[in-house]
Coordinates of C-alpha atoms in Angstrom, one line a residue:
M798 CA 40.4 60.7 95.9
R799 CA 39.3 57.1 94.2
Q800 CA 42.9 56.6 94.3
A801 CA 43.3 57.4 97.9
V802 CA 40.9 54.7 98.5
R803 CA 41.9 52.0 96.3
T804 CA 45.5 52.3 98.0
G805 CA 44.0 52.8 102.0
L806 CA 42.0 49.3 101.0
W807 CA 44.8 48.0 99.5
G808 CA 46.4 48.4 102.6
W809 CA 43.9 47.3 105.1
L810 CA 43.4 44.0 102.8
V811 CA 47.5 43.1 103.4
W812 CA 47.1 43.6 106.9
L813 CA 43.7 41.5 107.0
A814 CA 45.5 39.0 104.7
A815 CA 48.6 38.8 107.1
A816 CA 46.7 38.8 110.6
C817 CA 44.3 36.4 109.2
G818 CA 45.0 34.7 106.0
P819 CA 45.9 31.6 105.0
G820 CA 49.6 32.2 106.7
F821 CA 48.0 32.2 109.9
V822 CA 47.5 29.0 111.9
E823 CA 44.9 28.8 115.2
R824 CA 46.5 26.9 117.7
A825 CA 45.6 25.6 121.2
T826 CA 48.6 26.8 123.0
V827 CA 50.3 29.7 121.6
V828 CA 53.4 31.5 122.7
T829 CA 52.5 34.8 124.1
F830 CA 53.1 38.1 122.1
D831 CA 51.0 40.9 121.9
P832 CA 52.9 44.8 121.8
Q833 CA 49.4 46.5 122.5
D834 CA 48.8 44.6 125.7
Q835 CA 50.7 46.4 128.9
S836 CA 51.0 43.8 131.2
F837 CA 54.7 42.8 131.2
W838 CA 55.0 39.2 130.2
A839 CA 52.6 40.2 127.2
L840 CA 55.9 40.4 125.2
P841 CA 59.3 38.3 125.4
L842 CA 62.0 39.5 127.4
P843 CA 64.7 41.8 126.2
C844 CA 62.3 42.6 122.9
E845 CA 62.6 45.5 121.1
L846 CA 59.2 46.2 121.3
R847 CA 59.0 46.7 125.2
Q848 CA 57.7 50.4 125.3
R849 CA 56.4 50.8 129.2
K850 CA 59.2 53.6 129.3
P851 CA 61.3 55.0 126.4
E852 CA 64.5 53.6 125.7
T853 CA 64.1 50.6 128.8
F854 CA 62.7 47.3 128.9
G855 CA 60.5 48.8 131.5
L856 CA 62.5 46.4 133.8
S857 CA 61.0 48.4 137.2
H858 CA 57.5 46.4 136.1
L859 CA 58.7 43.0 136.6
P860 CA 56.1 41.3 138.8
G861 CA 56.5 40.2 142.1
V862 CA 59.1 42.2 143.2
T863 CA 57.5 45.5 144.5
S864 CA 59.8 46.1 147.4
G865 CA 63.5 45.7 149.2
V866 CA 66.7 45.2 147.4
P867 CA 65.5 43.0 144.1
A868 CA 63.2 46.3 143.5
A869 CA 66.3 48.6 143.9
W870 CA 68.1 46.2 141.6
L871 CA 65.4 46.7 138.5
N872 CA 65.1 50.4 139.5
Q873 CA 68.6 50.9 138.3
S874 CA 68.5 48.6 135.2
E875 CA 66.1 51.3 133.7
V876 CA 69.6 53.9 134.4
L877 CA 71.9 51.3 133.7
L878 CA 70.8 49.3 130.8
G879 CA 68.3 51.2 129.3
P880 CA 67.5 49.3 126.1
R881 CA 70.1 46.5 125.6
W882 CA 70.4 43.1 127.1
G883 CA 73.6 41.3 128.9
T884 CA 75.8 39.2 127.0
N885 CA 75.6 36.3 129.4
A886 CA 71.6 36.4 130.2
G887 CA 68.9 34.7 128.7
A888 CA 65.7 35.6 127.0
F889 CA 62.3 34.6 127.9
F890 CA 58.7 33.6 126.3
T891 CA 55.6 33.2 128.1
T892 CA 53.1 30.5 126.9
S893 CA 48.8 30.5 127.1
G894 CA 49.3 26.5 128.2
P895 CA 52.0 24.1 129.6
V896 CA 54.9 22.9 127.1
D897 CA 56.5 19.3 126.4
P898 CA 59.8 19.1 127.9
A899 CA 60.9 16.8 125.7
T900 CA 61.0 18.5 122.9
L901 CA 63.4 21.2 124.4
P902 CA 67.0 21.0 122.9
T903 CA 68.4 18.0 125.1
S904 CA 71.7 19.4 125.0
P905 CA 73.7 23.2 124.8
E906 CA 75.0 21.6 121.2
A907 CA 71.4 20.3 120.1
G908 CA 70.0 24.0 120.2
R909 CA 72.9 24.8 117.3
S910 CA 70.9 22.6 115.0
P911 CA 68.8 23.6 112.0
A912 CA 66.3 21.0 113.3
S913 CA 66.1 22.7 116.8
S914 CA 62.8 23.8 118.6
V915 CA 64.9 27.0 120.3
F916 CA 67.8 28.7 118.2
L917 CA 69.7 31.7 119.2
V918 CA 71.5 33.5 116.2
D919 CA 73.8 36.7 115.3
V920 CA 71.5 38.6 113.0
D921 CA 73.6 42.1 113.4
P922 CA 74.5 42.3 109.7
S923 CA 77.8 44.3 110.6
S924 CA 78.9 41.2 112.5
P925 CA 81.6 39.3 111.9
E926 CA 79.8 36.2 113.2
H927 CA 76.7 37.1 111.5
G928 CA 74.5 34.0 111.5
R929 CA 76.0 31.7 114.0
R930 CA 73.9 29.9 116.1
F931 CA 75.0 29.7 119.7
P932 CA 75.1 26.6 121.9
L933 CA 71.9 27.0 124.8
T934 CA 69.7 25.4 127.3
A935 CA 65.9 25.5 127.3
Q936 CA 64.1 25.1 130.9
L937 CA 60.5 25.7 132.5
A938 CA 60.4 27.4 135.9
P939 CA 60.8 24.8 138.8
E940 CA 58.1 24.3 141.8
G941 CA 58.2 26.7 143.8
D942 CA 59.3 29.7 142.4
S943 CA 57.4 32.3 143.3
L944 CA 58.6 35.3 140.8
S945 CA 58.2 33.3 137.7
P946 CA 54.8 33.7 135.7
P947 CA 53.0 30.7 135.0
G948 CA 54.2 29.2 131.6
L949 CA 57.8 30.8 131.2
L950 CA 60.5 29.5 129.3
A951 CA 64.2 30.2 129.8
V952 CA 66.3 30.5 126.6
L953 CA 69.9 30.3 128.2
P954 CA 73.6 30.7 126.2
A955 CA 75.7 28.8 127.4
L956 CA 78.4 30.7 129.4
W957 CA 81.7 29.2 127.6
A958 CA 80.2 31.1 124.2
P959 CA 79.8 34.8 125.4
R960 CA 78.4 36.8 123.0
R961 CA 79.6 39.9 120.9
P962 CA 79.4 43.7 122.6
S963 CA 76.6 46.2 120.6
T964 CA 75.4 42.9 119.1
R965 CA 71.7 42.2 117.4
Y966 CA 70.6 38.8 118.2
A967 CA 67.3 36.9 117.8
V968 CA 65.8 34.3 119.8
V969 CA 63.7 32.1 117.9
L970 CA 60.8 29.5 118.9
T971 CA 59.7 27.0 116.5
E972 CA 56.2 24.6 115.6
A973 CA 59.2 21.9 116.9
L974 CA 58.2 23.3 120.4
H975 CA 55.1 20.9 121.0
D976 CA 52.2 21.5 124.2
A977 CA 51.8 18.9 126.6
A978 CA 48.9 17.6 124.3
G979 CA 51.7 16.7 121.8
A980 CA 50.3 19.4 119.4
P981 CA 52.8 22.0 118.0
L982 CA 52.9 25.2 119.5
G983 CA 51.3 28.1 117.5
R984 CA 51.8 32.3 117.0
S985 CA 49.7 34.6 118.3
R986 CA 47.5 36.7 116.1
A987 CA 49.8 39.9 117.1
F988 CA 53.0 38.2 116.6
H989 CA 51.5 36.6 113.0
Q990 CA 51.0 40.8 112.2
A991 CA 54.0 41.9 113.1
F992 CA 56.4 39.4 111.8
E993 CA 54.9 39.1 108.3
S994 CA 54.4 42.5 108.1
G995 CA 54.8 44.8 110.4
A996 CA 57.9 45.8 112.8
L997 CA 59.5 42.6 112.9
S998 CA 59.3 42.0 109.1
E999 CA 62.8 42.8 108.5
L1000 CA 63.8 40.0 111.5
R1001 CA 61.5 37.5 109.5
M1002 CA 63.3 38.7 106.1
A1003 CA 66.9 38.4 107.9
L1004 CA 66.0 34.6 109.2
E1005 CA 65.2 33.9 106.0
R1006 CA 68.1 35.1 104.1
Q1007 CA 69.6 32.3 106.6
Q1008 CA 67.6 29.9 105.3
V1009 CA 65.0 30.0 108.0
S1010 CA 61.4 28.5 107.0
S1011 CA 59.3 31.6 108.8
A1012 CA 56.8 29.3 108.3
Q1013 CA 58.3 27.4 111.3
V1014 CA 58.7 30.2 113.5
V1015 CA 55.7 30.4 116.5
A1016 CA 57.5 33.4 118.5
A1017 CA 61.1 35.6 118.5
T1018 CA 62.4 38.4 119.8
A1019 CA 65.1 40.5 119.3
Y1020 CA 67.4 43.2 121.0
S1021 CA 71.0 44.1 121.2
T1022 CA 74.0 43.5 123.9
V1023 CA 75.5 46.3 126.3
D1024 CA 79.2 47.2 125.6
P1025 CA 80.5 45.2 129.0
A1026 CA 84.7 47.0 128.3
E1027 CA 83.3 50.6 127.8
D1028 CA 84.2 52.0 130.9
W1029 CA 87.0 49.4 131.7
D1030 CA 88.3 50.3 128.4
R1031 CA 87.8 53.9 129.4
L1032 CA 89.9 53.8 132.5
A1033 CA 92.5 51.5 131.4
R1034 CA 93.6 54.2 128.5
W1035 CA 93.4 56.9 131.3
A1036 CA 95.8 55.1 133.5
D1037 CA 98.1 54.9 130.3
Q1038 CA 98.8 58.3 130.7
Q1039 CA 99.3 58.6 134.3
P1040 CA 102.8 58.6 136.4
V1041 CA 104.4 55.5 137.6
P1042 CA 102.9 55.6 141.5
V1043 CA 106.0 56.0 143.8
R1044 CA 106.5 54.7 147.3
E1045 CA 106.0 56.9 149.8
L1046 CA 108.8 55.2 152.0
P1047 CA 112.0 53.6 151.3
W1048 CA 111.3 49.6 151.2
T1049 CA 112.2 48.2 154.9
V1050 CA 112.5 44.8 156.4
A1051 CA 109.5 43.8 158.1
Q1052 CA 110.7 40.0 158.6
E1053 CA 113.3 37.5 158.3
L1054 CA 111.9 34.1 157.4
P1055 CA 113.0 30.4 156.7
D1056 CA 112.9 31.3 152.9
F1057 CA 112.6 34.9 152.4
T1058 CA 112.9 38.7 153.7
L1059 CA 109.6 40.7 153.9
L1060 CA 109.9 44.0 152.8
T1061 CA 107.4 46.5 153.1
S1062 CA 106.5 49.7 152.2
S1063 CA 103.3 52.0 150.8
V1064 CA 102.6 53.6 147.7
Q1065 CA 99.9 56.9 146.5
L1066 CA 97.5 55.1 144.3
P1067 CA 94.3 57.6 142.4
Q1068 CA 91.2 57.7 144.4
L1069 CA 88.8 57.5 141.4
Q1070 CA 85.2 56.3 143.7
S1071 CA 83.5 59.0 145.7
G1072 CA 82.3 59.1 149.6
T1073 CA 84.8 56.9 152.1
P1074 CA 85.5 52.8 151.8
P1075 CA 83.3 51.0 152.3
Y1076 CA 81.2 53.3 150.0
L1077 CA 77.7 52.8 151.9
G1078 CA 76.7 55.9 152.2
F1079 CA 74.1 57.5 149.4
G1080 CA 76.0 58.2 146.6
E1081 CA 79.7 56.9 147.5
G1082 CA 81.9 54.7 145.8
L1083 CA 80.8 56.6 142.1
I1084 CA 83.0 57.7 139.7
S1085 CA 82.6 61.1 138.0
W1086 CA 84.0 61.6 134.1
D1087 CA 84.8 64.2 132.4
G1088 CA 85.2 63.8 128.5
G1089 CA 85.7 60.1 128.7
E1090 CA 88.1 60.2 131.7
P1091 CA 87.8 59.5 135.4
V1092 CA 88.2 63.0 137.4
P1093 CA 90.8 61.6 140.5
R1094 CA 89.1 62.9 144.1
G1095 CA 92.7 62.4 145.6
E1096 CA 95.0 59.5 146.2
Q1097 CA 95.0 56.6 148.9
S1098 CA 97.9 55.1 150.8
V1099 CA 97.5 51.3 149.5
R1100 CA 100.5 49.2 151.8
V1101 CA 102.8 46.8 149.4
A1102 CA 105.1 43.9 150.3
L1103 CA 108.2 42.5 148.8
S1104 CA 109.5 39.3 149.3
I1105 CA 113.3 38.5 148.6
P1106 CA 114.8 34.6 148.3
R1107 CA 117.0 34.0 150.5
S1108 CA 118.1 31.4 147.7
A1109 CA 121.3 32.2 145.4
M1110 CA 120.3 35.0 142.7
P1111 CA 120.4 34.4 139.3
D1112 CA 122.9 36.9 137.7
A1113 CA 120.2 39.4 136.0
G1114 CA 118.4 39.4 139.3
F1115 CA 115.2 37.3 141.0
P1116 CA 112.1 37.6 138.8
V1117 CA 109.4 38.8 140.5
T1118 CA 105.8 37.2 141.0
L1119 CA 102.8 39.7 141.2
Y1120 CA 100.6 37.9 144.0
V1121 CA 97.0 38.9 144.3
H1122 CA 94.9 38.1 146.8
G1123 CA 91.5 37.0 147.3
T1124 CA 87.7 38.2 149.4
G1125 CA 89.5 39.0 153.0
G1126 CA 92.8 38.9 152.8
D1127 CA 95.7 41.7 152.4
V1128 CA 98.9 42.3 152.1
R1129 CA 100.1 39.2 154.3
Q1130 CA 98.0 37.0 152.5
F1131 CA 101.1 35.7 150.2
V1132 CA 103.1 35.3 153.3
D1133 CA 100.6 33.6 155.8
R1134 CA 98.3 31.9 154.0
G1135 CA 99.9 28.5 153.7
P1136 CA 99.0 24.4 153.5
R1137 CA 95.9 23.6 156.0
P1138 CA 94.8 19.7 156.2
E1139 CA 91.8 19.1 153.6
L1140 CA 89.5 18.6 156.9
P1141 CA 85.6 20.1 157.0
G1142 CA 85.6 23.4 158.3
E1143 CA 84.9 23.0 161.8
Q1144 CA 88.4 21.1 162.0
Q1145 CA 90.5 23.8 159.9
V1146 CA 93.9 24.8 161.7
V1147 CA 95.5 28.3 161.3
P1148 CA 98.7 27.6 159.1
D1149 CA 102.4 28.2 160.3
A1150 CA 103.2 31.8 159.8
G1151 CA 105.5 32.2 156.7
T1152 CA 104.1 29.3 154.3
G1153 CA 102.0 30.9 152.0
P1154 CA 103.0 31.7 148.3
A1155 CA 105.9 33.7 149.3
A1156 CA 107.5 30.8 150.3
W1157 CA 107.2 28.6 148.2
L1158 CA 107.6 31.2 145.4
A1159 CA 111.1 32.0 147.1
R1160 CA 112.3 28.5 147.1
S1161 CA 112.0 28.6 143.4
G1162 CA 113.5 31.5 142.9
S1163 CA 110.6 34.2 142.3
A1164 CA 110.5 37.4 144.5
A1165 CA 106.7 38.2 144.9
F1166 CA 104.9 41.9 145.3
S1167 CA 101.7 42.0 147.0
H1168 CA 99.4 44.8 148.1
D1169 CA 95.6 45.5 149.5
L1170 CA 92.8 45.5 147.4
P1171 CA 90.3 48.1 147.4
L1172 CA 88.5 47.9 150.7
H1173 CA 90.9 45.3 151.9
G1174 CA 93.3 45.2 155.0
T1175 CA 93.8 49.0 156.0
R1176 CA 91.9 50.6 152.9
S1177 CA 88.4 50.2 154.7
S1178 CA 87.0 50.5 158.3
P1179 CA 85.5 48.3 158.3
A1180 CA 87.6 46.2 155.9
E1181 CA 86.2 43.1 153.6
T1182 CA 86.6 40.2 155.4
S1183 CA 82.9 38.0 153.8
G1184 CA 82.3 39.5 150.1
L1185 CA 79.7 41.6 151.4
L1186 CA 81.1 44.7 151.3
F1187 CA 82.7 44.7 148.1
T1188 CA 79.7 43.1 146.3
N1189 CA 77.4 45.8 147.8
L1190 CA 74.3 43.6 147.0
Q1191 CA 72.2 45.2 149.1
G1192 CA 72.6 48.9 148.4
D1193 CA 74.1 50.8 144.6
L1194 CA 74.9 47.9 142.5
R1195 CA 77.1 50.8 140.2
V1196 CA 79.4 50.6 143.5
A1197 CA 80.2 46.8 143.3
R1198 CA 81.0 47.3 139.4
N1199 CA 83.2 50.0 140.5
N1200 CA 85.1 47.8 143.1
R1201 CA 86.2 45.6 140.5
L1202 CA 86.9 47.7 138.0
V1203 CA 89.5 50.3 140.2
A1204 CA 90.9 47.1 141.1
S1205 CA 91.3 46.2 138.0
L1206 CA 93.5 49.8 136.9
E1207 CA 95.1 49.9 140.0
L1208 CA 97.0 46.2 139.3
L1209 CA 97.5 48.5 135.5
L1210 CA 99.4 51.2 137.6
L1211 CA 101.5 48.6 140.3
S1212 CA 102.4 46.6 137.6
R1213 CA 104.7 50.2 136.4
F1214 CA 105.4 50.3 139.9
V1215 CA 107.0 47.0 139.8
A1216 CA 108.8 47.4 137.0
S1217 CA 110.3 50.8 138.6
Q1218 CA 111.8 49.1 141.4
A1219 CA 114.3 47.2 139.2
G1220 CA 117.0 49.8 140.1
A1221 CA 115.6 50.6 143.2
A1222 CA 117.8 50.1 146.2
L1223 CA 116.8 47.2 148.3
P1224 CA 118.0 46.6 152.1
I1225 CA 119.2 43.8 151.0
A1226 CA 122.9 43.4 149.9
G1227 CA 123.7 42.9 146.8
A1228 CA 119.6 42.1 145.7
R1229 CA 117.6 43.2 142.2
L1230 CA 114.8 42.3 140.8
D1231 CA 114.5 41.1 137.1
V1232 CA 111.8 42.9 135.6
S1233 CA 111.8 41.2 132.4
R1234 CA 110.5 37.9 133.8
L1235 CA 106.9 39.5 135.4
G1236 CA 104.6 36.8 136.6
A1237 CA 101.0 36.8 138.2
V1238 CA 99.3 34.3 140.6
T1239 CA 95.9 35.6 142.1
Q1240 CA 93.3 34.0 143.7
S1241 CA 89.9 34.2 144.0
L1242 CA 88.7 37.7 143.9
G1243 CA 92.3 38.2 143.0
S1244 CA 91.2 36.3 139.4
T1245 CA 88.2 37.9 138.7
V1246 CA 89.8 41.5 138.8
G1247 CA 92.9 40.5 137.4
L1248 CA 91.4 39.0 134.2
P1249 CA 91.3 42.5 132.8
W1250 CA 94.1 43.8 133.9
I1251 CA 96.3 40.2 132.3
A1252 CA 94.3 41.2 129.2
R1253 CA 96.1 44.3 128.8
E1254 CA 99.5 44.2 130.8
P1255 CA 102.2 43.9 128.4
S1256 CA 104.8 43.5 130.6
L1257 CA 103.0 40.2 132.2
R1258 CA 104.9 37.1 130.7
A1259 CA 102.7 34.7 132.7
A1260 CA 99.6 34.6 134.9
V1261 CA 98.0 32.0 137.6
I1262 CA 94.1 32.3 138.1
S1263 CA 93.0 30.0 141.0
G1264 CA 89.9 30.0 142.7
A1265 CA 88.2 31.1 139.4
S1266 CA 84.9 31.2 137.9
G1267 CA 82.5 33.4 135.8
S1268 CA 79.4 34.0 135.9
L1269 CA 77.4 36.0 138.5
I1270 CA 74.2 33.9 138.3
E1271 CA 76.0 30.7 139.0
Q1272 CA 77.6 32.8 141.8
V1273 CA 74.1 33.2 143.2
V1274 CA 73.0 29.9 142.5
K1275 CA 75.6 28.8 144.5
S1276 CA 75.3 31.2 147.7
A1277 CA 70.9 30.9 147.3
P1278 CA 70.6 30.1 151.3
L1279 CA 72.2 32.9 152.0
L1280 CA 71.2 35.3 149.4
S1281 CA 67.7 34.5 149.9
T1282 CA 67.8 36.0 153.4
L1283 CA 69.6 38.6 152.5
V1284 CA 67.4 40.2 149.5
G1285 CA 64.3 38.3 150.2
V1286 CA 63.2 36.6 147.7
S1287 CA 62.5 32.3 148.1
E1288 CA 65.6 30.0 147.8
A1289 CA 63.3 28.6 145.2
S1290 CA 63.0 31.4 143.1
L1291 CA 66.9 31.4 143.0
H1292 CA 67.6 29.7 140.3
R1293 CA 69.3 29.7 137.0
G1294 CA 66.2 30.1 134.7
Q1295 CA 65.4 33.7 136.8
P1296 CA 64.2 36.2 135.1
L1297 CA 65.4 38.7 137.9
L1298 CA 69.2 37.1 138.1
H1299 CA 69.2 37.8 134.2
V1300 CA 68.8 41.5 135.3
L1301 CA 71.3 41.2 137.5
Q1302 CA 73.8 39.7 135.0
S1303 CA 72.8 42.3 132.5
L1304 CA 74.2 44.4 135.1
A1305 CA 77.0 42.9 136.1
E1306 CA 78.4 42.4 132.5
P1307 CA 81.2 45.3 133.4
V1308 CA 83.1 43.1 135.7
D1309 CA 81.9 38.9 134.7
P1310 CA 85.0 37.5 133.9
L1311 CA 83.5 35.9 130.9
N1312 CA 83.4 38.8 129.1
T1313 CA 87.2 39.1 129.7
A1314 CA 87.8 36.0 128.3
T1315 CA 87.7 36.7 124.8
Q1316 CA 90.2 39.7 125.5
V1317 CA 93.3 37.4 127.4
R1318 CA 93.0 35.2 124.7
T1319 CA 93.4 37.4 121.2
H1320 CA 94.7 40.4 122.5
G1321 CA 97.0 38.9 126.2
L1322 CA 100.5 38.4 125.5
A1323 CA 100.8 36.4 128.9
S1324 CA 100.4 32.7 129.4
L1325 CA 98.0 31.6 131.6
F1326 CA 97.5 28.7 133.7
M1327 CA 94.0 28.0 135.5
V1328 CA 94.1 25.7 138.1
A1329 CA 90.5 24.8 139.3
G1330 CA 89.6 22.6 142.5
F1331 CA 86.8 20.2 142.4
E1332 CA 84.8 20.4 144.4
D1333 CA 84.9 24.0 145.4
D1334 CA 82.6 25.3 148.0
H1335 CA 82.5 28.5 146.9
L1336 CA 81.8 27.7 143.1
T1337 CA 79.8 25.8 140.6
P1338 CA 81.7 23.2 138.1
E1339 CA 79.5 24.9 135.8
A1340 CA 81.3 28.5 136.2
Q1341 CA 84.1 27.3 136.9
S1342 CA 83.8 25.3 133.3
A1343 CA 82.4 28.4 131.6
L1344 CA 85.6 30.2 132.2
A1345 CA 88.1 27.4 131.0
G1346 CA 85.9 27.4 127.9
A1347 CA 85.4 30.9 127.3
L1348 CA 89.5 31.4 127.9
G1349 CA 89.8 28.3 125.2
L1350 CA 92.2 26.6 127.9
T1351 CA 92.8 22.6 127.2
V1352 CA 92.2 20.5 130.0
V1353 CA 96.1 19.0 131.1
G1354 CA 95.6 15.5 132.3
Q1355 CA 92.3 14.0 133.4
A1356 CA 89.3 16.1 134.4
V1357 CA 88.5 15.3 137.9
D1358 CA 85.0 16.4 136.2
Q1359 CA 83.2 15.6 132.7
R1360 CA 81.4 19.2 133.0
L1361 CA 85.0 20.7 132.1
A1362 CA 86.0 18.0 130.1
S1363 CA 82.8 18.2 127.9
V1364 CA 83.1 22.2 127.9
T1365 CA 86.5 22.9 126.8
A1366 CA 85.8 19.6 123.7
A1367 CA 82.8 22.0 122.6
S1368 CA 84.9 25.0 122.6
G1369 CA 87.3 23.6 120.4
A1370 CA 90.6 23.6 123.4
G1371 CA 90.4 19.9 124.0
S1372 CA 92.4 18.0 126.2
S1373 CA 96.0 16.6 126.4
L1374 CA 97.2 13.8 128.3
D1375 CA 100.7 15.1 128.7
V1376 CA 102.5 18.5 128.8
I1377 CA 101.5 21.4 126.6
Q1378 CA 103.4 24.6 125.3
G1379 CA 102.9 27.2 122.9
N1380 CA 99.3 25.8 122.0
W1381 CA 98.1 29.7 121.7
A1382 CA 100.5 30.6 118.8
Q1383 CA 103.7 31.0 121.1
R1384 CA 101.8 31.7 124.1
T1385 CA 100.6 28.8 126.3
G1386 CA 96.7 27.7 127.9
G1387 CA 96.0 25.4 130.0
V1388 CA 93.7 24.2 132.8
V1389 CA 94.5 21.2 135.6
Q1390 CA 91.6 20.0 137.4
V1391 CA 92.6 19.0 140.9
A1392 CA 90.4 16.6 143.4
A1393 CA 90.1 18.0 146.6
P1394 CA 88.0 16.9 149.6
S1395 CA 86.1 17.8 152.0
A1396 CA 84.4 20.8 149.0
L1397 CA 88.2 22.7 149.2
G1398 CA 89.1 23.2 146.1
H1399 CA 88.7 26.7 146.3
H1400 CA 92.1 26.4 148.4
V1401 CA 94.1 24.1 146.0
L1402 CA 96.4 26.8 145.5
F1403 CA 97.4 27.0 148.7
N1404 CA 97.5 23.4 150.4
R1405 CA 98.8 21.2 147.9
T1406 CA 102.7 21.2 146.8
E1407 CA 101.7 18.9 143.5
V1408 CA 100.1 22.3 142.8
Q1409 CA 102.7 24.7 144.0
H1410 CA 105.2 22.6 142.0
L1411 CA 103.0 22.9 138.3
V1412 CA 102.5 26.4 139.2
T1413 CA 106.3 27.3 139.6
C1414 CA 107.6 25.3 136.6
F1415 CA 105.1 27.4 134.6
L1416 CA 105.9 30.8 135.5
L1417 CA 109.7 30.8 135.4
G1418 CA 109.9 27.6 133.1
P1419 CA 111.6 28.3 129.4
G1420 CA 107.9 28.6 127.1
H1421 CA 105.8 28.3 130.6
P1422 CA 104.6 24.6 130.2
I1423 CA 102.1 23.4 131.8
A1424 CA 102.3 19.4 133.0
P1425 CA 99.3 17.2 134.0
L1426 CA 99.1 16.7 137.7
T1427 CA 100.6 13.4 137.6
A1428 CA 104.4 15.0 136.6
A1429 CA 104.3 17.3 139.7
T1430 CA 107.6 16.2 141.2
G1431 CA 111.2 16.3 140.4
P1432 CA 112.0 18.9 137.6
C1433 CA 110.0 21.1 135.6
P1434 CA 109.0 20.1 132.2

């Protein structure tokens, strides 16, 4: 009995020493941390200690969001995320008083310094990056944000350095962070107890093993990331087992144009989503699974088109370029989306028919293939024209993810269909396709859904992405005036450090190009050329630069915007004023930035002949060289 009393007393004294002993320093301003407090911001977000709902972060209780579209996002997050967080999402803390912004990291790279007041670190013992600190920015909530609590501190990972799937990370605040009076921030008593001898003691020991002085830590949170590729990997494995799609009808001459002959047909592709496109009804647009495989619900007829050059055919046949159109386009975008004057929108004119990518690809000697993406062309009524149907932000976000996943899966099937046409009978005497030289040109949405395919398709030799970027948060920030009306949130609240947007980002990780970037670089077989117009009225420069950095692309020629050059330098890819070739271990990976007036950078692929020259040289040239824009005339390098 005496032994039991002594043991219990000793345990109580240990707890008291941890909570109130010499290790605890009372300070005027503290970082909020109290697992016993049921208010939402009593703990950081995300945090493993959140227990409002079992196996979730309790996101449906985010203050300020009680109804409408944002509330639906939060309710879905409970089901789709569970206790995991996005690979590109930030972390959030609150404080009892104002923080001195001058003590936040001054640059993303400064966040990796041992002296940084805020840092993000891999603490997963099984991770090959264990101990790595990540570049980041930290910011306070701006004026006018009606959703964020007072004293909110957002810690945002650099977009060009995405974190690993299913990996544990920690975000740590140190006493180098000061309050408005210039004094160091302090711990809450609850955090001190948890960190020294409670639920976070394992994290403290992990940080100490990384030479972090635990005495300097005033707050920390740990969490694990989602696996963005889980559903895509299952779909791609299933696609590998499917038969090659077949034509419903023979190729038919649809149009004779100066540079090419246009052939059309249709193919049957698996219908994996429930309901009827555009999947606006309850329960529509979902994918059913059986033993890790999707359950087909029938087939859907999809229009396809093939352009055959009028120029002399090489002995092996015409190489083939798969063109993947953008939002609001259809199977004919590669035929008709030709150059327009680079003038403000109200002065735009309709381009001449037959002057689209198929024309300049034909002049270079390449055939081209196109199809209707899901919800586009004849595949939906109404058809997608603005992006609102495909993204489905006002409905079930699972549908938005599935729309993109299915579009990527169909590219796997269609590239095999194109390969099967090597010996197909074409209604042009003697015309043949050389499918050993398969390339791709993708535009905007086509780039988003094309990157997972590019990472996985073994027959693809070279791919061009244009109008491409990463990060759903950046898309929301760019579209804040429109989205604030659609979802009922003030425009001032739709900023990069808004917690609600990081919930949305976490939900969107399975289809964010930033998560595909590593796979493209390390597992893909195709060389990659990114065309980045500046400025782009659809994309933020940060989103463009992030994708180029995550892909590890070298800037070829002069960067128009310094943000791109800074990101590629930080990612280790750097820049080159000369032609690059084979810089990706026998493959080529580069980005050319193009200055465009009237914010028409999204369309330089269509509008600029010099860009088209670089693209065709890359696709068809030996070794797939990428030249600076200044070399965009004359013979290919």
